[in-house]
């Protein structure tokens, strides 16, 4: 690790900052369930063939969200045990499609220092097979293999809940020498670091697809296979799949910036049109397997077990435009470019999508509520207004680029070193100025800055932070307001006992407030499903979304997008921690309404969507680290 990591050179043993006994102190009277309101049992689970109309979509999602909350009395519905014989294959392949092997790169290559990431100083590279290889290598590829005993598993650059990886990546582009002589739609195969050419687009269709996009643009799309997460997590899996989409958007935004490229979610396409564009409406997207096997309702009535090939179909999530960075913001377009729905669908129906989706499991469990929620959150096709900050993210200001607090890593080293910590040491403390710098990156002050400008909507996620070990900062509960427009409504919604005081030394540009003082380590672990890791780091946090008003103002399709935003923020926390020489981990298991009660939230105006913790990781020395892609020397 080199020099003693700058983020944690001060050691703190035990609870040296004691909880004050005044009324402002954080208290947790006991660990009994009666101290926190519990969620009631919900209605019967709808079957997958029940209709979800635009009029009922919002209620369907609110019901899904409520019924998939964990509480002290019961967890959200999921499997009682893991059926290892049916564990899904983490790698989707389209057997029979043309395979184009991509270039590999040594971790030491790539000269952009991490602190320069997002500053807009990297010269834009041309789109070639090599640069496309780099984009995927630094965002969606394997980063390592791990081995212990007889077990071996892979890790990826983009994180995933339970390392299950429901997210699949696609490239839609004009001709690229060495990849395809024609415009193409390709699926990315991370195990092989290769593209599978699924279809060649007629030139006139590609011209229509890219019409209005910046010169040199191509598209990266994401899909989800819900079954991969549902195998382990049951009904809550839809949440986790959308966390992972947000992480993937962030991973591509970072890898793009490394090449001097910008990125922007093109959110006008409807879910149905994306299904057609990516070939997911083709019969070849469903594995060919024997059907007619048993399909048994579970005793709980919440799932069905049997052979359901359709559960392995990918669901279209979103498409991101990647294009050369320009110092001049692209503001002139009144609407985001989107090919007309019927035209796109009719063209894609005529395409021959090559390859047959591989089978992932021999049996499945169908959690109906997931698919009802997915259907309810489908986005209609519409042209979108241009974000006020323009098309693509804006570079970070100078005061966000502080090289002194980071280790001497390049961007490639950081994205490929990133790991999800499995435990924290509970000893070391983060320096206060480093903590503030990390939160500046989590906030980025102005809408549209890197990397959050990749999302076309205003910030909807805030952070309730349990500070455990930050030197010269009292332990306690803090709040990071990431959108100033929400500050008053947050104060009104939260407990009236909170102080909302700026902590000592806090930069003026950082909207961080102290709410209560006290040792909250046990409390943080308790509400994160009793996971000690939430109390053993420097700090842990809950991402608090403006929730029901967003669904009502913008539409039910914003439900997964709130999780995307949370995942994108989580990706920043992961990379910042890694670049500082420490580690982070996302926590999807937490007691939802217990968190809300701590904050005094009594309705669904604000909801907790994701937890995170940052600290010094404990390393399991029994686990062997193996290269991501064993073989001959890497291509430079």
Coordinates of C-alpha atoms in Angstrom, one line a residue:
X1 CA 0.0 0.0 0.0
X2 CA 3.1 2.2 0.1
X3 CA 3.1 5.1 2.6
X4 CA 0.7 5.1 5.5
X5 CA -2.6 5.9 3.9
X6 CA -3.4 9.6 4.2
X7 CA -7.0 9.0 5.1
X8 CA -6.5 7.0 8.3
X9 CA -3.1 7.8 9.9
X10 CA -4.7 8.6 13.2
X11 CA -5.6 5.6 15.4
X12 CA -8.7 5.8 17.6
X13 CA -9.3 3.0 20.1
X14 CA -12.7 2.3 21.5
X15 CA -15.3 5.0 22.1
X16 CA -13.2 8.0 23.1
X17 CA -15.9 10.4 22.2
X18 CA -18.6 9.6 24.8
X19 CA -22.3 10.2 24.3
X20 CA -23.5 13.2 26.1
X21 CA -26.5 12.8 28.5
X22 CA -28.3 15.9 27.3
X23 CA -31.5 15.7 25.4
X24 CA -29.6 16.2 22.1
X25 CA -27.9 12.8 22.6
X26 CA -28.6 9.9 20.4
X27 CA -30.3 7.2 22.4
X28 CA -31.5 3.7 21.6
X29 CA -33.4 2.4 24.7
X30 CA -33.1 -1.3 23.9
X31 CA -32.8 -3.6 20.9
X32 CA -36.3 -4.9 21.2
X33 CA -38.5 -4.7 18.1
X34 CA -41.2 -2.8 20.0
X35 CA -39.1 0.4 19.8
X36 CA -39.6 0.8 16.1
X37 CA -42.9 0.8 14.2
X38 CA -43.3 -2.4 12.2
X39 CA -44.7 -2.8 8.7
X40 CA -48.0 -4.6 8.5
X41 CA -48.6 -7.6 6.2
X42 CA -49.6 -6.5 2.7
X43 CA -52.1 -7.7 0.2
X44 CA -51.8 -11.0 -1.7
X45 CA -49.1 -11.0 -4.3
X46 CA -50.4 -10.5 -7.8
X47 CA -49.6 -13.0 -10.5
X48 CA -47.3 -12.0 -13.4
X49 CA -50.2 -12.0 -15.9
X50 CA -52.2 -9.4 -13.9
X51 CA -52.5 -6.2 -15.8
X52 CA -50.7 -3.1 -14.6
X53 CA -52.2 0.0 -16.1
X54 CA -50.9 3.6 -16.1
X55 CA -53.6 4.4 -13.5
X56 CA -52.4 1.6 -11.1
X57 CA -48.7 1.7 -11.7
X58 CA -47.9 4.2 -8.9
X59 CA -49.9 2.2 -6.4
X60 CA -48.2 -1.0 -7.5
X61 CA -44.8 0.4 -6.9
X62 CA -45.7 1.9 -3.5
X63 CA -47.1 -1.5 -2.5
X64 CA -43.9 -3.2 -3.8
X65 CA -41.7 -0.8 -1.9
X66 CA -43.7 -1.2 1.4
X67 CA -43.9 -5.0 1.1
X68 CA -40.2 -5.4 0.4
X69 CA -39.1 -3.5 3.5
X70 CA -37.1 -5.4 6.2
X71 CA -38.2 -4.9 9.8
X72 CA -37.2 -6.3 13.2
X73 CA -40.2 -8.6 13.0
X74 CA -39.7 -10.1 9.6
X75 CA -37.6 -9.7 6.5
X76 CA -38.9 -9.2 3.0
X77 CA -40.0 -12.4 1.3
X78 CA -37.1 -14.5 0.0
X79 CA -35.9 -18.0 -0.2
X80 CA -35.5 -19.9 3.1
X81 CA -32.3 -21.4 1.9
X82 CA -30.1 -21.2 -1.2
X83 CA -30.7 -23.8 -3.9
X84 CA -27.1 -24.2 -5.0
X85 CA -28.0 -26.6 -7.7
X86 CA -29.9 -23.8 -9.5
X87 CA -27.5 -21.0 -8.8
X88 CA -27.6 -18.8 -11.9
X89 CA -24.6 -18.7 -14.2
X90 CA -23.2 -15.1 -13.8
X91 CA -22.2 -14.9 -17.5
X92 CA -24.8 -14.5 -20.2
X93 CA -23.6 -15.6 -23.7
X94 CA -25.3 -15.6 -27.1
X95 CA -24.2 -18.9 -28.5
X96 CA -23.7 -18.6 -32.3
X97 CA -23.1 -14.9 -32.4
X98 CA -19.9 -13.6 -34.0
X99 CA -17.3 -13.0 -31.2
X100 CA -14.8 -10.2 -31.3
X101 CA -12.0 -10.5 -28.7
X102 CA -11.0 -7.1 -27.2
X103 CA -7.6 -5.9 -26.1
X104 CA -6.3 -6.3 -22.6
X105 CA -4.3 -3.7 -20.6
X106 CA -1.9 -4.0 -17.7
X107 CA -3.1 -2.3 -14.5
X108 CA -0.1 0.0 -14.5
X109 CA -1.0 1.4 -17.9
X110 CA -3.0 4.6 -18.2
X111 CA -1.4 7.8 -17.2
X112 CA -4.4 9.9 -15.9
X113 CA -3.9 10.5 -12.1
X114 CA -7.1 9.7 -10.2
X115 CA -7.5 13.3 -8.7
X116 CA -7.6 14.6 -12.3
X117 CA -10.7 12.5 -13.1
X118 CA -13.6 14.6 -14.2
X119 CA -11.6 17.8 -14.6
X120 CA -12.1 17.9 -18.3
X121 CA -8.3 18.0 -19.0
X122 CA -8.0 14.6 -20.8
X123 CA -7.7 14.9 -24.6
X124 CA -10.6 13.1 -26.3
X125 CA -9.4 9.8 -27.9
X126 CA -10.9 8.6 -31.3
X127 CA -13.3 5.7 -31.2
X128 CA -11.2 2.6 -32.2
X129 CA -11.2 -1.0 -31.2
X130 CA -8.5 -0.2 -28.6
X131 CA -10.4 2.7 -27.0
X132 CA -13.6 0.7 -27.0
X133 CA -11.7 -2.1 -25.4
X134 CA -10.4 0.3 -22.7
X135 CA -13.8 1.6 -22.0
X136 CA -15.2 -1.8 -21.3
X137 CA -12.0 -3.1 -19.6
X138 CA -12.3 -0.2 -17.1
X139 CA -16.0 -0.4 -16.4
X140 CA -17.6 -3.8 -16.9
X141 CA -14.9 -6.4 -17.2
X142 CA -13.5 -8.9 -14.6
X143 CA -11.0 -7.3 -12.2
X144 CA -9.8 -10.5 -10.5
X145 CA -10.6 -14.1 -9.5
X146 CA -10.7 -15.2 -5.9
X147 CA -10.0 -18.7 -4.6
X148 CA -10.3 -20.4 -1.2
X149 CA -10.2 -24.2 -0.9
X150 CA -12.2 -25.7 -3.8
X151 CA -14.2 -22.5 -4.4
X152 CA -13.3 -20.0 -7.1
X153 CA -15.3 -16.9 -8.1
X154 CA -14.8 -13.8 -10.2
X155 CA -14.9 -10.1 -9.2
X156 CA -15.8 -7.3 -11.6
X157 CA -14.9 -3.6 -12.0
X158 CA -18.6 -2.7 -11.5
X159 CA -19.9 -3.9 -8.1
X160 CA -23.0 -5.9 -7.5
X161 CA -25.2 -6.9 -4.6
X162 CA -24.0 -10.4 -3.5
X163 CA -21.6 -10.4 -6.4
X164 CA -24.5 -11.8 -8.5
X165 CA -24.3 -9.3 -11.4
X166 CA -27.7 -9.1 -12.9
X167 CA -26.6 -6.2 -15.2
X168 CA -25.7 -6.9 -18.8
X169 CA -23.9 -4.4 -21.1
X170 CA -24.4 -3.6 -24.8
X171 CA -22.7 -1.4 -27.3
X172 CA -24.6 0.2 -30.2
X173 CA -22.3 2.0 -32.6
X174 CA -21.4 2.9 -36.1
X175 CA -18.6 0.9 -37.9
X176 CA -15.4 0.4 -35.8
X177 CA -12.4 -1.1 -37.6
X178 CA -11.6 -4.5 -36.2
X179 CA -15.0 -4.9 -34.6
X180 CA -17.6 -4.4 -37.4
X181 CA -17.5 -2.9 -40.9
X182 CA -21.2 -2.0 -40.4
X183 CA -23.1 -0.3 -37.6
X184 CA -23.9 -2.9 -35.0
X185 CA -25.6 -4.0 -31.8
X186 CA -23.2 -6.1 -29.6
X187 CA -23.5 -7.8 -26.2
X188 CA -20.5 -7.5 -23.9
X189 CA -19.2 -10.8 -22.5
X190 CA -17.0 -9.9 -19.5
X191 CA -15.6 -13.4 -18.8
X192 CA -14.0 -13.4 -22.2
X193 CA -13.6 -9.6 -22.5
X194 CA -15.3 -9.8 -25.9
X195 CA -18.2 -8.4 -27.9
X196 CA -20.8 -10.7 -29.4
X197 CA -22.2 -9.1 -32.5
X198 CA -25.9 -9.7 -32.3
X199 CA -27.0 -7.6 -35.3
X200 CA -25.8 -5.3 -38.0
X201 CA -27.8 -2.2 -38.3
X202 CA -28.6 -0.8 -41.7
X203 CA -26.7 2.5 -42.1
X204 CA -29.9 4.5 -42.5
X205 CA -31.2 3.1 -39.1
X206 CA -27.9 4.0 -37.4
X207 CA -28.1 7.5 -38.9
X208 CA -31.6 7.9 -37.4
X209 CA -30.5 6.5 -34.0
X210 CA -27.5 8.9 -33.7
X211 CA -29.4 11.9 -35.2
X212 CA -29.0 14.9 -32.9
X213 CA -26.3 13.3 -30.8
X214 CA -22.9 14.9 -30.6
X215 CA -20.4 14.1 -33.3
X216 CA -18.6 10.8 -32.7
X217 CA -21.2 9.5 -30.3
X218 CA -22.0 5.8 -29.7
X219 CA -24.3 4.2 -27.2
X220 CA -23.8 1.9 -24.2
X221 CA -27.0 0.1 -22.9
X222 CA -27.8 -1.8 -19.8
X223 CA -30.3 -4.6 -19.1
X224 CA -31.1 -6.7 -16.0
X225 CA -31.7 -10.3 -15.4
X226 CA -33.8 -10.2 -12.2
X227 CA -33.6 -13.9 -11.6
X228 CA -29.8 -13.7 -10.8
X229 CA -30.6 -11.5 -7.8
X230 CA -34.0 -13.1 -6.9
X231 CA -32.2 -16.5 -6.5
X232 CA -30.7 -15.2 -3.3
X233 CA -32.7 -12.2 -2.3
X234 CA -36.3 -13.0 -3.3
X235 CA -38.7 -10.0 -3.7
X236 CA -36.2 -7.3 -2.7
X237 CA -34.1 -8.2 -5.7
X238 CA -35.7 -5.6 -8.0
X239 CA -34.2 -2.9 -5.7
X240 CA -30.8 -4.4 -5.9
X241 CA -30.9 -4.8 -9.6
X242 CA -31.5 -1.1 -10.0
X243 CA -28.7 -0.3 -7.5
X244 CA -26.4 -2.2 -9.9
X245 CA -27.6 -0.3 -12.9
X246 CA -26.6 2.9 -11.1
X247 CA -23.2 1.5 -10.3
X248 CA -22.8 0.5 -14.0
X249 CA -23.7 4.0 -15.2
X250 CA -21.1 5.4 -12.8
X251 CA -18.5 2.9 -14.0
X252 CA -19.0 3.8 -17.6
X253 CA -19.0 7.6 -16.8
X254 CA -15.6 7.2 -15.1
X255 CA -14.1 5.0 -17.8
X256 CA -15.4 7.4 -20.4
X257 CA -13.8 10.4 -18.7
X258 CA -10.5 8.4 -18.6
X259 CA -10.6 8.5 -22.4
X260 CA -11.6 12.2 -22.7
X261 CA -15.2 11.3 -23.4
X262 CA -18.4 12.5 -21.9
X263 CA -21.5 10.5 -21.1
X264 CA -25.3 11.2 -20.8
X265 CA -28.3 9.0 -20.1
X266 CA -30.6 9.4 -23.1
X267 CA -33.8 8.8 -21.2
X268 CA -36.4 9.5 -23.9
X269 CA -36.5 5.9 -25.2
X270 CA -39.4 3.9 -23.8
X271 CA -38.7 0.5 -22.3
X272 CA -40.5 -1.3 -25.2
X273 CA -38.4 0.5 -27.8
X274 CA -35.1 -0.4 -26.0
X275 CA -36.3 -4.1 -25.8
X276 CA -36.5 -4.0 -29.6
X277 CA -33.3 -2.1 -30.2
X278 CA -31.3 -4.6 -28.1
X279 CA -32.9 -7.7 -29.6
X280 CA -34.6 -8.6 -26.3
X281 CA -38.0 -9.0 -28.1
X282 CA -36.4 -11.7 -30.3
X283 CA -37.1 -15.4 -29.4
X284 CA -33.3 -15.9 -29.3
X285 CA -33.1 -13.8 -26.1
X286 CA -34.8 -16.6 -24.2
X287 CA -32.8 -19.8 -23.5
X288 CA -33.9 -22.8 -25.4
X289 CA -34.7 -25.4 -22.7
X290 CA -37.2 -28.1 -22.0
X291 CA -40.4 -26.7 -20.7
X292 CA -43.4 -28.4 -19.1
X293 CA -41.5 -29.4 -16.0
X294 CA -43.2 -29.0 -12.6
X295 CA -44.3 -25.6 -11.5
X296 CA -45.3 -25.7 -7.9
X297 CA -46.8 -22.9 -5.8
X298 CA -44.9 -22.4 -2.6
X299 CA -46.8 -22.9 0.7
X300 CA -46.4 -19.1 1.4
X301 CA -48.1 -18.3 -1.9
X302 CA -45.4 -15.8 -2.7
X303 CA -43.5 -17.7 -5.4
X304 CA -43.6 -20.6 -7.7
X305 CA -40.8 -23.1 -8.4
X306 CA -40.3 -24.9 -11.7
X307 CA -38.7 -24.3 -15.1
X308 CA -39.5 -20.8 -16.3
X309 CA -37.2 -19.9 -19.2
X310 CA -38.7 -16.5 -19.5
X311 CA -37.3 -15.5 -16.1
X312 CA -33.8 -15.6 -17.8
X313 CA -34.8 -12.9 -20.3
X314 CA -33.1 -9.6 -19.9
X315 CA -35.2 -6.5 -19.1
X316 CA -34.1 -3.3 -20.8
X317 CA -33.0 -0.5 -18.4
X318 CA -31.4 2.4 -20.2
X319 CA -29.1 3.7 -22.8
X320 CA -26.1 6.1 -22.3
X321 CA -24.6 8.2 -25.0
X322 CA -20.8 8.4 -25.0
X323 CA -19.1 11.2 -27.0
X324 CA -16.0 13.3 -27.0
X325 CA -15.8 15.9 -24.2
X326 CA -16.1 19.5 -25.2
X327 CA -15.3 22.6 -23.2
X328 CA -18.5 24.2 -24.6
X329 CA -21.6 22.7 -22.9
X330 CA -24.1 21.3 -25.4
X331 CA -27.2 23.4 -24.5
X332 CA -28.6 24.4 -27.8
X333 CA -30.9 21.4 -28.3
X334 CA -34.5 22.0 -27.0
X335 CA -35.1 18.2 -26.7
X336 CA -32.9 15.1 -26.3
X337 CA -32.5 13.1 -29.5
X338 CA -34.7 10.0 -29.7
X339 CA -35.8 8.0 -32.7
X340 CA -39.6 7.9 -33.1
X341 CA -41.0 4.9 -31.4
X342 CA -42.9 3.2 -34.2
X343 CA -40.1 3.7 -36.7
X344 CA -37.5 2.2 -34.3
X345 CA -39.6 -0.8 -33.5
X346 CA -40.5 -1.5 -37.2
X347 CA -36.8 -1.4 -38.2
X348 CA -35.7 -3.6 -35.4
X349 CA -38.4 -6.2 -36.1
X350 CA -36.7 -6.7 -39.4
X351 CA -33.3 -7.3 -38.0
X352 CA -31.8 -10.8 -37.7
X353 CA -30.5 -11.0 -34.1
X354 CA -27.8 -13.7 -34.0
X355 CA -27.0 -16.1 -31.2
X356 CA -29.1 -18.0 -28.7
X357 CA -29.1 -17.0 -25.1
X358 CA -27.5 -19.6 -22.9
X359 CA -29.3 -21.3 -20.1
X360 CA -28.5 -19.9 -16.6
X361 CA -30.3 -22.3 -14.2
X362 CA -31.9 -25.7 -14.4
X363 CA -34.8 -24.5 -12.2
X364 CA -36.2 -21.2 -11.1
X365 CA -38.4 -19.6 -8.5
X366 CA -40.7 -16.9 -9.8
X367 CA -41.3 -14.0 -7.4
X368 CA -44.3 -12.4 -9.0
X369 CA -44.1 -9.1 -7.2
X370 CA -40.8 -8.3 -8.9
X371 CA -42.3 -8.6 -12.4
X372 CA -45.3 -6.5 -11.5
X373 CA -43.0 -3.8 -10.2
X374 CA -40.9 -4.0 -13.3
X375 CA -44.0 -3.6 -15.5
X376 CA -45.3 -0.7 -13.4
X377 CA -42.0 1.1 -13.8
X378 CA -41.7 0.8 -17.6
X379 CA -41.0 4.2 -19.2
X380 CA -43.2 5.5 -22.0
X381 CA -41.5 6.7 -25.2
X382 CA -41.2 10.5 -25.2
X383 CA -38.8 13.2 -26.1
X384 CA -37.2 14.7 -23.1
X385 CA -36.4 18.3 -22.4
X386 CA -32.7 19.2 -22.4
X387 CA -31.3 19.4 -18.8
X388 CA -30.6 23.0 -17.8
X389 CA -26.9 22.2 -17.4
X390 CA -26.7 20.9 -21.0
X391 CA -26.0 17.5 -22.6
X392 CA -23.4 15.6 -20.6
X393 CA -21.6 16.3 -17.3
X394 CA -19.6 19.5 -16.6
X395 CA -16.0 19.3 -15.2
X396 CA -15.2 19.6 -11.5
X397 CA -14.0 23.0 -10.2
X398 CA -10.5 23.3 -8.9
X399 CA -11.4 23.2 -5.2
X400 CA -12.7 19.6 -5.7
X401 CA -9.3 18.4 -7.0
X402 CA -7.1 17.9 -4.0
X403 CA -4.3 15.5 -4.9
X404 CA -2.7 15.6 -1.4
X405 CA -5.4 13.4 0.2
X406 CA -5.2 10.6 -2.3
X407 CA -2.7 7.7 -2.8
X408 CA -0.6 7.8 -6.0
X409 CA -3.0 5.9 -8.2
X410 CA -4.1 6.3 -11.8
X411 CA -7.7 6.0 -12.7
X412 CA -7.2 2.5 -14.1
X413 CA -5.6 1.4 -10.9
X414 CA -8.4 2.7 -8.8
X415 CA -11.3 1.2 -10.8
X416 CA -9.6 -2.2 -11.0
X417 CA -8.4 -2.2 -7.3
X418 CA -11.9 -1.4 -6.0
X419 CA -13.3 -4.1 -3.8
X420 CA -16.4 -4.4 -1.5
X421 CA -15.1 -4.7 2.1
X422 CA -16.5 -7.6 4.1
X423 CA -15.5 -6.1 7.5
X424 CA -13.8 -3.0 8.9
X425 CA -11.1 -2.9 11.6
X426 CA -13.0 -0.6 14.0
X427 CA -9.7 1.1 15.1
X428 CA -8.5 3.8 12.8
X429 CA -10.0 7.3 12.3
X430 CA -10.3 9.3 9.2
X431 CA -9.0 12.9 9.3
X432 CA -11.6 15.5 9.2
X433 CA -10.4 17.4 6.1
X434 CA -10.3 14.1 4.2
X435 CA -13.9 13.3 5.3
X436 CA -15.0 16.7 4.1
X437 CA -13.3 16.2 0.8
X438 CA -14.9 12.9 0.2
X439 CA -18.4 14.5 0.9
X440 CA -17.6 17.3 -1.5
X441 CA -17.2 14.6 -4.2
X442 CA -20.5 13.1 -3.0
X443 CA -22.3 16.4 -3.3
X444 CA -20.5 18.2 -6.2
X445 CA -22.4 21.4 -5.3
X446 CA -23.8 22.3 -8.7
X447 CA -26.2 20.3 -10.8
X448 CA -24.6 18.7 -13.9
X449 CA -21.1 18.2 -12.5
X450 CA -19.1 15.0 -13.0
X451 CA -20.3 12.3 -12.8
X452 CA -23.8 13.1 -11.7
X453 CA -24.5 15.1 -14.9
X454 CA -24.8 11.8 -16.7
X455 CA -28.3 11.7 -15.2
X456 CA -30.8 14.2 -16.7
X457 CA -32.9 14.9 -13.6
X458 CA -32.2 17.1 -10.5
X459 CA -30.6 15.4 -7.5
X460 CA -33.1 13.5 -5.4
X461 CA -30.8 11.6 -3.0
X462 CA -29.5 12.9 0.3
X463 CA -27.4 11.3 3.0
X464 CA -28.0 10.7 6.7
X465 CA -24.5 10.0 8.1
X466 CA -23.5 8.1 11.3
X467 CA -20.1 9.5 12.1
X468 CA -18.0 7.0 14.2
X469 CA -14.3 7.8 13.8
X470 CA -13.5 11.1 12.2
X471 CA -10.8 12.9 14.0
X472 CA -11.8 16.2 15.6
X473 CA -15.4 15.7 14.6
X474 CA -17.9 14.6 17.4
X475 CA -19.5 11.3 16.9
X476 CA -23.2 11.5 16.0
X477 CA -25.8 11.8 13.4
X478 CA -25.2 14.2 10.5
X479 CA -27.1 15.1 7.3
X480 CA -25.7 15.9 3.9
X481 CA -28.2 17.9 1.8
X482 CA -27.4 17.3 -1.9
X483 CA -30.1 19.5 -3.3
X484 CA -30.6 22.9 -1.7
X485 CA -34.2 23.1 -3.0
X486 CA -35.2 20.2 -0.6
X487 CA -33.6 21.6 2.5
X488 CA -36.7 23.2 4.0
X489 CA -38.9 20.2 3.3
X490 CA -36.3 17.9 4.8
X491 CA -36.2 20.0 8.0
X492 CA -40.0 19.9 8.2
X493 CA -40.2 16.2 7.6
X494 CA -37.4 15.2 10.1
X495 CA -37.5 15.3 13.9
X496 CA -37.9 18.7 15.5
X497 CA -35.2 17.8 18.0
X498 CA -32.4 18.0 15.4
X499 CA -30.0 21.0 15.6
X500 CA -29.1 21.4 11.9
X501 CA -25.7 23.0 12.8
X502 CA -22.7 23.3 10.5
X503 CA -19.8 21.3 12.1
X504 CA -16.5 22.9 12.8
X505 CA -14.2 23.4 9.9
X506 CA -16.8 22.5 7.3
X507 CA -16.2 24.1 4.0
X508 CA -18.8 26.7 3.0
X509 CA -19.6 24.8 -0.2
X510 CA -20.4 21.6 1.8
X511 CA -24.1 21.5 3.0
X512 CA -23.4 19.2 5.9
X513 CA -25.3 19.6 9.2
X514 CA -24.9 18.0 12.7
X515 CA -28.3 16.7 13.9
X516 CA -27.4 14.9 17.2
X517 CA -24.2 14.1 19.1
X518 CA -23.4 10.7 20.5
X519 CA -21.9 7.3 19.9
X520 CA -24.1 5.7 17.2
X521 CA -21.9 2.7 16.3
X522 CA -24.3 0.1 17.8
X523 CA -27.3 1.9 16.4
X524 CA -25.8 2.0 12.9
X525 CA -25.1 -1.7 13.0
X526 CA -28.5 -2.4 14.4
X527 CA -30.5 -0.7 11.7
X528 CA -28.2 -2.2 9.0
X529 CA -29.6 -5.7 9.7
X530 CA -27.3 -6.1 12.7
X531 CA -24.2 -6.0 10.5
X532 CA -21.1 -4.9 12.5
X533 CA -19.5 -3.5 9.4
X534 CA -21.9 -0.5 9.6
X535 CA -20.4 0.5 13.0
X536 CA -16.8 -0.4 12.5
X537 CA -15.9 2.0 9.7
X538 CA -15.1 5.7 9.8
X539 CA -18.8 6.4 9.1
X540 CA -21.8 4.8 7.6
X541 CA -24.7 6.4 5.8
X542 CA -28.3 5.9 4.6
X543 CA -29.3 7.4 1.2
X544 CA -32.5 9.3 1.7
X545 CA -34.6 9.9 -1.4
X546 CA -37.3 12.4 -2.0
X547 CA -39.7 9.6 -2.8
X548 CA -43.5 9.7 -3.2
X549 CA -43.5 13.3 -4.6
X550 CA -41.1 12.3 -7.3
X551 CA -43.2 9.4 -8.4
X552 CA -46.3 11.7 -8.5
X553 CA -44.6 14.7 -10.2
X554 CA -42.6 12.8 -12.9
X555 CA -44.1 9.3 -13.2
X556 CA -43.8 5.8 -11.8
X557 CA -40.9 5.1 -14.1
X558 CA -38.8 7.3 -11.7
X559 CA -38.9 4.5 -9.1
X560 CA -35.9 2.5 -10.5
X561 CA -34.2 5.8 -11.4
X562 CA -34.0 6.8 -7.8
X563 CA -32.1 3.6 -7.2
X564 CA -29.9 4.3 -10.2
X565 CA -29.0 7.7 -8.6
X566 CA -28.2 5.9 -5.3
X567 CA -26.0 3.4 -7.1
X568 CA -24.2 6.2 -9.0
X569 CA -23.5 7.9 -5.6
X570 CA -22.4 4.6 -4.2
X571 CA -19.9 4.2 -7.1
X572 CA -18.3 7.5 -6.3
X573 CA -18.0 6.5 -2.6
X574 CA -16.3 3.2 -3.7
X575 CA -13.8 4.9 -5.9
X576 CA -13.0 7.8 -3.5
X577 CA -12.4 5.3 -0.7
X578 CA -10.2 3.2 -2.9
X579 CA -8.2 6.2 -4.1
X580 CA -7.6 7.2 -0.5
X581 CA -6.2 3.8 0.3
X582 CA -9.2 2.5 2.3
X583 CA -12.4 0.7 1.3
X584 CA -16.2 0.9 1.2
X585 CA -19.1 -1.4 0.8
X586 CA -22.7 -1.0 -0.1
X587 CA -25.4 -2.4 2.3
X588 CA -28.7 -3.3 0.8
X589 CA -30.0 -5.0 3.9
X590 CA -31.3 -2.5 6.5
X591 CA -34.5 -2.0 8.5
X592 CA -36.2 0.6 6.4
X593 CA -38.7 2.0 8.9
X594 CA -36.3 1.9 11.8
X595 CA -34.1 4.3 9.8
X596 CA -37.1 6.5 9.1
X597 CA -38.0 6.6 12.8
X598 CA -34.5 7.7 13.8
X599 CA -34.9 10.6 11.4
X600 CA -38.5 11.3 12.5
X601 CA -39.9 10.6 9.0
X602 CA -43.5 9.6 9.3
X603 CA -44.7 9.3 5.7
X604 CA -43.3 8.5 2.3
X605 CA -42.1 11.9 1.3
X606 CA -38.6 10.6 2.0
X607 CA -37.4 7.0 2.1
X608 CA -34.1 5.3 2.7
X609 CA -32.9 3.4 -0.5
X610 CA -29.3 2.3 0.1
X611 CA -26.7 2.2 2.9
X612 CA -23.0 2.5 2.7
X613 CA -19.9 2.4 4.9
X614 CA -16.3 3.5 4.5
X615 CA -13.3 2.4 6.6
X616 CA -10.2 0.3 6.9
X617 CA -10.9 -3.2 5.6
X618 CA -10.0 -6.4 7.3
X619 CA -8.4 -8.7 4.8
X620 CA -9.1 -12.5 4.8
X621 CA -5.6 -13.8 4.2
X622 CA -6.9 -17.3 3.4
X623 CA -8.3 -16.1 0.1
X624 CA -6.0 -16.3 -2.9
X625 CA -6.0 -13.5 -5.5
X626 CA -5.7 -14.6 -9.1
X627 CA -5.5 -12.5 -12.3
X628 CA -8.7 -11.4 -14.1
X629 CA -7.5 -12.7 -17.4
X630 CA -4.7 -15.3 -17.1
X631 CA -2.6 -15.8 -20.1
X632 CA 0.3 -14.3 -22.0
X633 CA 1.5 -10.7 -21.5
X634 CA -1.1 -8.0 -21.9
X635 CA -1.4 -6.0 -25.0
X636 CA -0.3 -2.4 -24.4

